[in-house]
Each structure stands twice: as C-alpha cells, then as structure tokens.
Amino acid sequence: MTIKVLVADDHAAVRAGIVLILDGAADLEVVGEAADGEQAVAMARELRPDVVVMDIRMPRLDGISATRELAGVTDVLILTTFDIDEYVFGALRAGAAGFLLKNTDADGLVGAVRLVARGDGMISPGVTRKLISAFAAQPAREPSTRDLSVLTAREQEVLACIARGLSNAEIAGELDMAEATTKTHVSRVLGKLGLKSRVQAAIFYSESG
C-alpha cells in the first residue's frame, strides 16, 4: 500500500530535497507541499495524508501549533534542525508521533515515515537520551492506577507493550493477534486515556506505576 505524505517546510530548497528523498521510495508518495503551518493544516485536512513531515520553525503557524491542530486528523513526524528541549517536549505534548533531526540520512527518513505510517513512534537517538535524562531528573510521583481502570485487560496489555517500545507488529506477535487488531487496540487505548501519541502513552504508563 502506498503511503501518502505531506511535506511542510518554509525553505523551498530543503522542502524539495525532502520531497526528492521520499518520492524516491517505491511505497511513498508526496501528495502535497506546504510552506507554513497554516497551509500544512489546511492541506492535511483536505488531502488526508498518512503522515505529515513537519518542520518546527515556520511562518504564520509554527510546527508545534500545527501538530496540535492535526491531532486526530493524521500522524505528524517532526523533522527539524533543532533538538532544543522546548521543541522536543512541546512537539510530543502536541501529539507528534515522531521527532527526527535533519542530519538523519535518506534511509533513516524513509524508515521513520514508514514506522509512523504503521502507527509506531520514532524518535532520534539523541533526542531519546534527552527524554530519558529529563524523565530521570523528575521527582518521584505517587503511582496511580485510577485512569487505567477505563481499559480492558487486553488494552492494558497493549499499553504495557507500547511502554516497552514495541511496534504494532511486535505487539501482535507477543499477544498473538492480528496486526490490524493491534492497531485498533492502540487507537482505543489512546482515545480512552485522552492521549495523542504512543510516546504520551508510554510516559503515562511509566508515571502510573
């Protein structure tokens, strides 16, 4: 199945390079290009791509705000030059499914788009270390399982697998169910808990004890 991608970046040359890389993959198709956040939101709502590859620093509407507006519409993969804490945490809180740096090679970018399109998360290794350090520095919180009670037993198993960083295919294999069923369970978990991404689900599970 062809993965439809929308590319949003305010630098025309950079955007053209990203499009060239993505269109070079047999299973990816760039269906639109946006030069700012407002245009990205409008085009995503119209074209319904599987993934939006989104820059952060853009005119009219920044990538984080655009990601927030697209929560529930499509998956967003942030692609930026900057791994500033404010951007990393802001993007993930807004519901980004992935956070990638522009020094990633072509294969890494294509692979990240495929992962996000499958419903998995993708974060650059350097950014992952930043997240781990920030999480470890937080004071311990009292565990709470109150919100987890809204999930069925199977959904709690899926959530635990998400927290371990397993992909949908890996969850399906571990829990002995179809990958399509896994994707449905993941969507239900996020919906019931009011979360926007797998990353948020993993953080929630860790904090819930």
PDB file of C-alpha atoms in Angstrom:
ATOM      1  CA  MET A   1       0.000   0.000   0.000  1.00  0.00           C
ATOM      2  CA  THR A   2       1.299   3.443  -0.921  1.00  0.00           C
ATOM      3  CA  ILE A   3       1.922   5.808   1.998  1.00  0.00           C
ATOM      4  CA  LYS A   4       0.707   9.339   1.274  1.00  0.00           C
ATOM      5  CA  VAL A   5       2.934  12.083   2.693  1.00  0.00           C
ATOM      6  CA  LEU A   6       2.572  15.834   3.056  1.00  0.00           C
ATOM      7  CA  VAL A   7       5.814  17.817   3.479  1.00  0.00           C
ATOM      8  CA  ALA A   8       5.751  21.119   5.400  1.00  0.00           C
ATOM      9  CA  ASP A   9       8.896  23.282   5.431  1.00  0.00           C
ATOM     10  CA  ASP A  10       9.274  27.003   4.775  1.00  0.00           C
ATOM     11  CA  HIS A  11      12.624  26.633   2.989  1.00  0.00           C
ATOM     12  CA  ALA A  12      11.900  25.735  -0.645  1.00  0.00           C
ATOM     13  CA  ALA A  13      15.290  24.081  -1.254  1.00  0.00           C
ATOM     14  CA  VAL A  14      15.050  21.954   1.900  1.00  0.00           C
ATOM     15  CA  ARG A  15      11.479  21.020   1.095  1.00  0.00           C
ATOM     16  CA  ALA A  16      12.476  19.991  -2.427  1.00  0.00           C
ATOM     17  CA  GLY A  17      15.226  17.777  -1.040  1.00  0.00           C
ATOM     18  CA  ILE A  18      12.840  16.056   1.368  1.00  0.00           C
ATOM     19  CA  VAL A  19      10.322  15.512  -1.423  1.00  0.00           C
ATOM     20  CA  LEU A  20      13.031  14.045  -3.671  1.00  0.00           C
ATOM     21  CA  ILE A  21      14.051  11.571  -0.965  1.00  0.00           C
ATOM     22  CA  LEU A  22      10.506  10.482  -0.130  1.00  0.00           C
ATOM     23  CA  ASP A  23       9.316  10.222  -3.730  1.00  0.00           C
ATOM     24  CA  GLY A  24      12.343   8.045  -4.421  1.00  0.00           C
ATOM     25  CA  ALA A  25      10.876   5.288  -2.256  1.00  0.00           C
ATOM     26  CA  ALA A  26       8.562   2.957  -4.154  1.00  0.00           C
ATOM     27  CA  ASP A  27       5.955   2.823  -1.378  1.00  0.00           C
ATOM     28  CA  LEU A  28       5.849   6.570  -0.599  1.00  0.00           C
ATOM     29  CA  GLU A  29       4.026   9.322  -2.481  1.00  0.00           C
ATOM     30  CA  VAL A  30       4.283  13.022  -1.648  1.00  0.00           C
ATOM     31  CA  VAL A  31       0.755  14.337  -2.206  1.00  0.00           C
ATOM     32  CA  GLY A  32       1.392  17.940  -1.206  1.00  0.00           C
ATOM     33  CA  GLU A  33       3.885  20.580  -0.094  1.00  0.00           C
ATOM     34  CA  ALA A  34       3.249  23.348   2.426  1.00  0.00           C
ATOM     35  CA  ALA A  35       5.378  26.433   3.059  1.00  0.00           C
ATOM     36  CA  ASP A  36       3.989  27.295   6.504  1.00  0.00           C
ATOM     37  CA  GLY A  37       1.984  25.829   9.361  1.00  0.00           C
ATOM     38  CA  GLU A  38      -1.395  27.221   8.350  1.00  0.00           C
ATOM     39  CA  GLN A  39      -1.023  25.824   4.863  1.00  0.00           C
ATOM     40  CA  ALA A  40       0.070  22.473   6.314  1.00  0.00           C
ATOM     41  CA  VAL A  41      -3.052  22.220   8.479  1.00  0.00           C
ATOM     42  CA  ALA A  42      -5.377  23.182   5.618  1.00  0.00           C
ATOM     43  CA  MET A  43      -3.751  20.777   3.162  1.00  0.00           C
ATOM     44  CA  ALA A  44      -3.673  17.912   5.678  1.00  0.00           C
ATOM     45  CA  ARG A  45      -7.394  18.308   6.331  1.00  0.00           C
ATOM     46  CA  GLU A  46      -8.108  18.342   2.610  1.00  0.00           C
ATOM     47  CA  LEU A  47      -5.692  15.676   1.367  1.00  0.00           C
ATOM     48  CA  ARG A  48      -5.765  13.352   4.407  1.00  0.00           C
ATOM     49  CA  PRO A  49      -2.172  12.108   4.089  1.00  0.00           C
ATOM     50  CA  ASP A  50      -0.998   9.180   6.181  1.00  0.00           C
ATOM     51  CA  VAL A  51       1.931  11.208   7.534  1.00  0.00           C
ATOM     52  CA  VAL A  52       2.836  14.895   7.649  1.00  0.00           C
ATOM     53  CA  VAL A  53       6.587  15.579   7.749  1.00  0.00           C
ATOM     54  CA  MET A  54       6.636  18.869   9.641  1.00  0.00           C
ATOM     55  CA  ASP A  55       9.316  21.480  10.311  1.00  0.00           C
ATOM     56  CA  ILE A  56       9.034  23.477  13.552  1.00  0.00           C
ATOM     57  CA  ARG A  57      10.190  26.988  12.692  1.00  0.00           C
ATOM     58  CA  MET A  58       7.723  28.206  10.089  1.00  0.00           C
ATOM     59  CA  PRO A  59       5.854  31.486   9.496  1.00  0.00           C
ATOM     60  CA  ARG A  60       2.174  32.163  10.318  1.00  0.00           C
ATOM     61  CA  LEU A  61       1.841  28.973  12.373  1.00  0.00           C
ATOM     62  CA  ASP A  62       4.768  27.035  13.853  1.00  0.00           C
ATOM     63  CA  GLY A  63       5.077  23.275  13.528  1.00  0.00           C
ATOM     64  CA  ILE A  64       4.159  22.544  17.142  1.00  0.00           C
ATOM     65  CA  SER A  65       0.915  24.530  16.929  1.00  0.00           C
ATOM     66  CA  ALA A  66       0.133  22.913  13.580  1.00  0.00           C
ATOM     67  CA  THR A  67       0.753  19.469  15.091  1.00  0.00           C
ATOM     68  CA  ARG A  68      -1.660  20.266  17.912  1.00  0.00           C
ATOM     69  CA  GLU A  69      -4.352  21.213  15.386  1.00  0.00           C
ATOM     70  CA  LEU A  70      -3.825  17.986  13.451  1.00  0.00           C
ATOM     71  CA  ALA A  71      -4.208  15.684  16.467  1.00  0.00           C
ATOM     72  CA  GLY A  72      -6.720  13.048  15.451  1.00  0.00           C
ATOM     73  CA  VAL A  73      -6.519  14.040  11.780  1.00  0.00           C
ATOM     74  CA  THR A  74      -3.213  12.480  10.751  1.00  0.00           C
ATOM     75  CA  ASP A  75       0.142  11.432  12.190  1.00  0.00           C
ATOM     76  CA  VAL A  76       2.902  14.031  12.334  1.00  0.00           C
ATOM     77  CA  LEU A  77       6.621  13.372  12.085  1.00  0.00           C
ATOM     78  CA  ILE A  78       8.614  16.413  13.204  1.00  0.00           C
ATOM     79  CA  LEU A  79      11.747  16.969  11.100  1.00  0.00           C
ATOM     80  CA  THR A  80      13.885  19.810  12.395  1.00  0.00           C
ATOM     81  CA  THR A  81      17.440  21.073  12.769  1.00  0.00           C
ATOM     82  CA  PHE A  82      16.927  21.876  16.443  1.00  0.00           C
ATOM     83  CA  ASP A  83      16.741  19.439  19.370  1.00  0.00           C
ATOM     84  CA  ILE A  84      16.013  22.226  21.876  1.00  0.00           C
ATOM     85  CA  ASP A  85      14.132  20.938  24.929  1.00  0.00           C
ATOM     86  CA  GLU A  86      11.258  23.343  24.338  1.00  0.00           C
ATOM     87  CA  TYR A  87      10.775  21.961  20.837  1.00  0.00           C
ATOM     88  CA  VAL A  88      11.165  18.289  21.767  1.00  0.00           C
ATOM     89  CA  PHE A  89       8.766  18.337  24.706  1.00  0.00           C
ATOM     90  CA  GLY A  90       6.395  20.770  23.013  1.00  0.00           C
ATOM     91  CA  ALA A  91       6.096  18.607  19.914  1.00  0.00           C
ATOM     92  CA  LEU A  92       5.477  15.407  21.870  1.00  0.00           C
ATOM     93  CA  ARG A  93       2.908  17.080  24.118  1.00  0.00           C
ATOM     94  CA  ALA A  94       1.185  18.387  20.985  1.00  0.00           C
ATOM     95  CA  GLY A  95       0.822  14.806  19.767  1.00  0.00           C
ATOM     96  CA  ALA A  96       3.696  14.289  17.344  1.00  0.00           C
ATOM     97  CA  ALA A  97       4.212  10.611  16.531  1.00  0.00           C
ATOM     98  CA  GLY A  98       7.925  11.136  15.927  1.00  0.00           C
ATOM     99  CA  PHE A  99      10.768  13.607  16.270  1.00  0.00           C
ATOM    100  CA  LEU A 100      13.646  13.432  13.808  1.00  0.00           C
ATOM    101  CA  LEU A 101      16.643  15.677  13.195  1.00  0.00           C
ATOM    102  CA  LYS A 102      17.554  16.895   9.715  1.00  0.00           C
ATOM    103  CA  ASN A 103      21.006  15.315   9.962  1.00  0.00           C
ATOM    104  CA  THR A 104      19.242  11.957   9.534  1.00  0.00           C
ATOM    105  CA  ASP A 105      20.222  10.225   6.296  1.00  0.00           C
ATOM    106  CA  ALA A 106      17.785   9.435   3.491  1.00  0.00           C
ATOM    107  CA  ASP A 107      17.214   5.822   4.562  1.00  0.00           C
ATOM    108  CA  GLY A 108      16.551   6.966   8.124  1.00  0.00           C
ATOM    109  CA  LEU A 109      13.957   9.488   6.980  1.00  0.00           C
ATOM    110  CA  VAL A 110      12.160   6.995   4.749  1.00  0.00           C
ATOM    111  CA  GLY A 111      12.228   4.391   7.512  1.00  0.00           C
ATOM    112  CA  ALA A 112      10.816   6.873  10.027  1.00  0.00           C
ATOM    113  CA  VAL A 113       7.911   7.759   7.730  1.00  0.00           C
ATOM    114  CA  ARG A 114       7.122   4.056   7.293  1.00  0.00           C
ATOM    115  CA  LEU A 115       7.175   3.471  11.050  1.00  0.00           C
ATOM    116  CA  VAL A 116       4.883   6.408  11.778  1.00  0.00           C
ATOM    117  CA  ALA A 117       2.505   5.333   8.993  1.00  0.00           C
ATOM    118  CA  ARG A 118       2.266   1.887  10.629  1.00  0.00           C
ATOM    119  CA  GLY A 119       1.227   3.523  13.873  1.00  0.00           C
ATOM    120  CA  ASP A 120       4.592   3.245  15.601  1.00  0.00           C
ATOM    121  CA  GLY A 121       6.621   6.033  17.183  1.00  0.00           C
ATOM    122  CA  MET A 122      10.036   7.258  16.022  1.00  0.00           C
ATOM    123  CA  ILE A 123      12.459   9.463  17.940  1.00  0.00           C
ATOM    124  CA  SER A 124      16.075  10.295  17.055  1.00  0.00           C
ATOM    125  CA  PRO A 125      18.567   8.524  19.360  1.00  0.00           C
ATOM    126  CA  GLY A 126      19.992  11.813  20.632  1.00  0.00           C
ATOM    127  CA  VAL A 127      16.520  13.064  21.437  1.00  0.00           C
ATOM    128  CA  THR A 128      15.690   9.786  23.194  1.00  0.00           C
ATOM    129  CA  ARG A 129      18.656  10.296  25.530  1.00  0.00           C
ATOM    130  CA  LYS A 130      17.413  13.807  26.243  1.00  0.00           C
ATOM    131  CA  LEU A 131      13.962  12.482  27.124  1.00  0.00           C
ATOM    132  CA  ILE A 132      15.382   9.772  29.384  1.00  0.00           C
ATOM    133  CA  SER A 133      17.573  12.288  31.221  1.00  0.00           C
ATOM    134  CA  ALA A 134      14.677  14.674  31.687  1.00  0.00           C
ATOM    135  CA  PHE A 135      12.411  11.904  32.952  1.00  0.00           C
ATOM    136  CA  ALA A 136      15.049  10.588  35.357  1.00  0.00           C
ATOM    137  CA  ALA A 137      15.543  14.089  36.789  1.00  0.00           C
ATOM    138  CA  GLN A 138      11.858  14.447  37.703  1.00  0.00           C
ATOM    139  CA  PRO A 139      10.864  13.838  41.339  1.00  0.00           C
ATOM    140  CA  ALA A 140       9.168  10.521  42.004  1.00  0.00           C
ATOM    141  CA  ARG A 141       5.394  10.633  41.774  1.00  0.00           C
ATOM    142  CA  GLU A 142       2.814   8.659  43.676  1.00  0.00           C
ATOM    143  CA  PRO A 143       1.632   5.849  41.428  1.00  0.00           C
ATOM    144  CA  SER A 144      -1.992   5.984  40.364  1.00  0.00           C
ATOM    145  CA  THR A 145      -3.948   3.306  38.520  1.00  0.00           C
ATOM    146  CA  ARG A 146      -7.291   5.088  38.607  1.00  0.00           C
ATOM    147  CA  ASP A 147      -7.260   6.088  34.950  1.00  0.00           C
ATOM    148  CA  LEU A 148      -6.049   2.657  33.848  1.00  0.00           C
ATOM    149  CA  SER A 149      -9.324   1.183  35.072  1.00  0.00           C
ATOM    150  CA  VAL A 150     -11.058   2.506  31.948  1.00  0.00           C
ATOM    151  CA  LEU A 151      -9.065  -0.002  29.867  1.00  0.00           C
ATOM    152  CA  THR A 152      -9.944  -3.636  29.333  1.00  0.00           C
ATOM    153  CA  ALA A 153      -7.422  -6.271  30.387  1.00  0.00           C
ATOM    154  CA  ARG A 154      -6.307  -6.689  26.782  1.00  0.00           C
ATOM    155  CA  GLU A 155      -5.932  -2.931  26.325  1.00  0.00           C
ATOM    156  CA  GLN A 156      -3.770  -2.776  29.446  1.00  0.00           C
ATOM    157  CA  GLU A 157      -1.557  -5.482  27.958  1.00  0.00           C
ATOM    158  CA  VAL A 158      -1.260  -3.447  24.753  1.00  0.00           C
ATOM    159  CA  LEU A 159      -0.405  -0.319  26.756  1.00  0.00           C
ATOM    160  CA  ALA A 160       2.343  -2.202  28.604  1.00  0.00           C
ATOM    161  CA  CYS A 161       3.791  -3.287  25.247  1.00  0.00           C
ATOM    162  CA  ILE A 162       3.672   0.294  23.941  1.00  0.00           C
ATOM    163  CA  ALA A 163       5.576   1.412  27.053  1.00  0.00           C
ATOM    164  CA  ARG A 164       8.279  -1.148  26.229  1.00  0.00           C
ATOM    165  CA  GLY A 165       8.681   0.444  22.798  1.00  0.00           C
ATOM    166  CA  LEU A 166       7.246  -2.460  20.808  1.00  0.00           C
ATOM    167  CA  SER A 167       5.908  -1.848  17.308  1.00  0.00           C
ATOM    168  CA  ASN A 168       2.415  -2.927  16.276  1.00  0.00           C
ATOM    169  CA  ALA A 169       3.863  -5.986  14.553  1.00  0.00           C
ATOM    170  CA  GLU A 170       5.824  -6.940  17.663  1.00  0.00           C
ATOM    171  CA  ILE A 171       2.784  -6.427  19.903  1.00  0.00           C
ATOM    172  CA  ALA A 172       0.720  -8.602  17.577  1.00  0.00           C
ATOM    173  CA  GLY A 173       3.316 -11.363  17.795  1.00  0.00           C
ATOM    174  CA  GLU A 174       3.644 -11.165  21.569  1.00  0.00           C
ATOM    175  CA  LEU A 175      -0.096 -11.072  22.258  1.00  0.00           C
ATOM    176  CA  ASP A 176      -0.979 -13.500  19.456  1.00  0.00           C
ATOM    177  CA  MET A 177      -3.381 -11.324  17.470  1.00  0.00           C
ATOM    178  CA  ALA A 178      -3.584  -9.768  14.025  1.00  0.00           C
ATOM    179  CA  GLU A 179      -1.649  -6.558  13.381  1.00  0.00           C
ATOM    180  CA  ALA A 180      -4.870  -4.816  12.285  1.00  0.00           C
ATOM    181  CA  THR A 181      -6.450  -5.778  15.610  1.00  0.00           C
ATOM    182  CA  THR A 182      -3.410  -4.415  17.412  1.00  0.00           C
ATOM    183  CA  LYS A 183      -3.761  -1.082  15.633  1.00  0.00           C
ATOM    184  CA  THR A 184      -7.416  -0.928  16.709  1.00  0.00           C
ATOM    185  CA  HIS A 185      -6.466  -1.627  20.328  1.00  0.00           C
ATOM    186  CA  VAL A 186      -3.765   1.062  20.239  1.00  0.00           C
ATOM    187  CA  SER A 187      -6.286   3.607  18.938  1.00  0.00           C
ATOM    188  CA  ARG A 188      -8.760   2.662  21.677  1.00  0.00           C
ATOM    189  CA  VAL A 189      -6.092   2.964  24.373  1.00  0.00           C
ATOM    190  CA  LEU A 190      -5.126   6.445  23.210  1.00  0.00           C
ATOM    191  CA  GLY A 191      -8.757   7.502  22.893  1.00  0.00           C
ATOM    192  CA  LYS A 192      -9.841   6.239  26.316  1.00  0.00           C
ATOM    193  CA  LEU A 193      -6.866   7.846  28.054  1.00  0.00           C
ATOM    194  CA  GLY A 194      -7.143  11.106  26.124  1.00  0.00           C
ATOM    195  CA  LEU A 195      -3.621  10.761  24.739  1.00  0.00           C
ATOM    196  CA  LYS A 196      -2.391  11.874  21.339  1.00  0.00           C
ATOM    197  CA  SER A 197       0.558   9.571  20.640  1.00  0.00           C
ATOM    198  CA  ARG A 198       2.351   6.374  21.619  1.00  0.00           C
ATOM    199  CA  VAL A 199       5.060   8.455  23.264  1.00  0.00           C
ATOM    200  CA  GLN A 200       2.490  10.064  25.551  1.00  0.00           C
ATOM    201  CA  ALA A 201       1.063   6.605  26.286  1.00  0.00           C
ATOM    202  CA  ALA A 202       4.490   5.290  27.297  1.00  0.00           C
ATOM    203  CA  ILE A 203       5.076   8.270  29.608  1.00  0.00           C
ATOM    204  CA  PHE A 204       1.610   7.875  31.129  1.00  0.00           C
ATOM    205  CA  TYR A 205       2.195   4.175  31.797  1.00  0.00           C
ATOM    206  CA  SER A 206       5.544   4.861  33.474  1.00  0.00           C
ATOM    207  CA  GLU A 207       4.048   7.572  35.662  1.00  0.00           C
ATOM    208  CA  SER A 208       1.021   5.419  36.585  1.00  0.00           C
ATOM    209  CA  GLY A 209       3.236   2.869  38.288  1.00  0.00           C
TER     210      GLY A 209
END
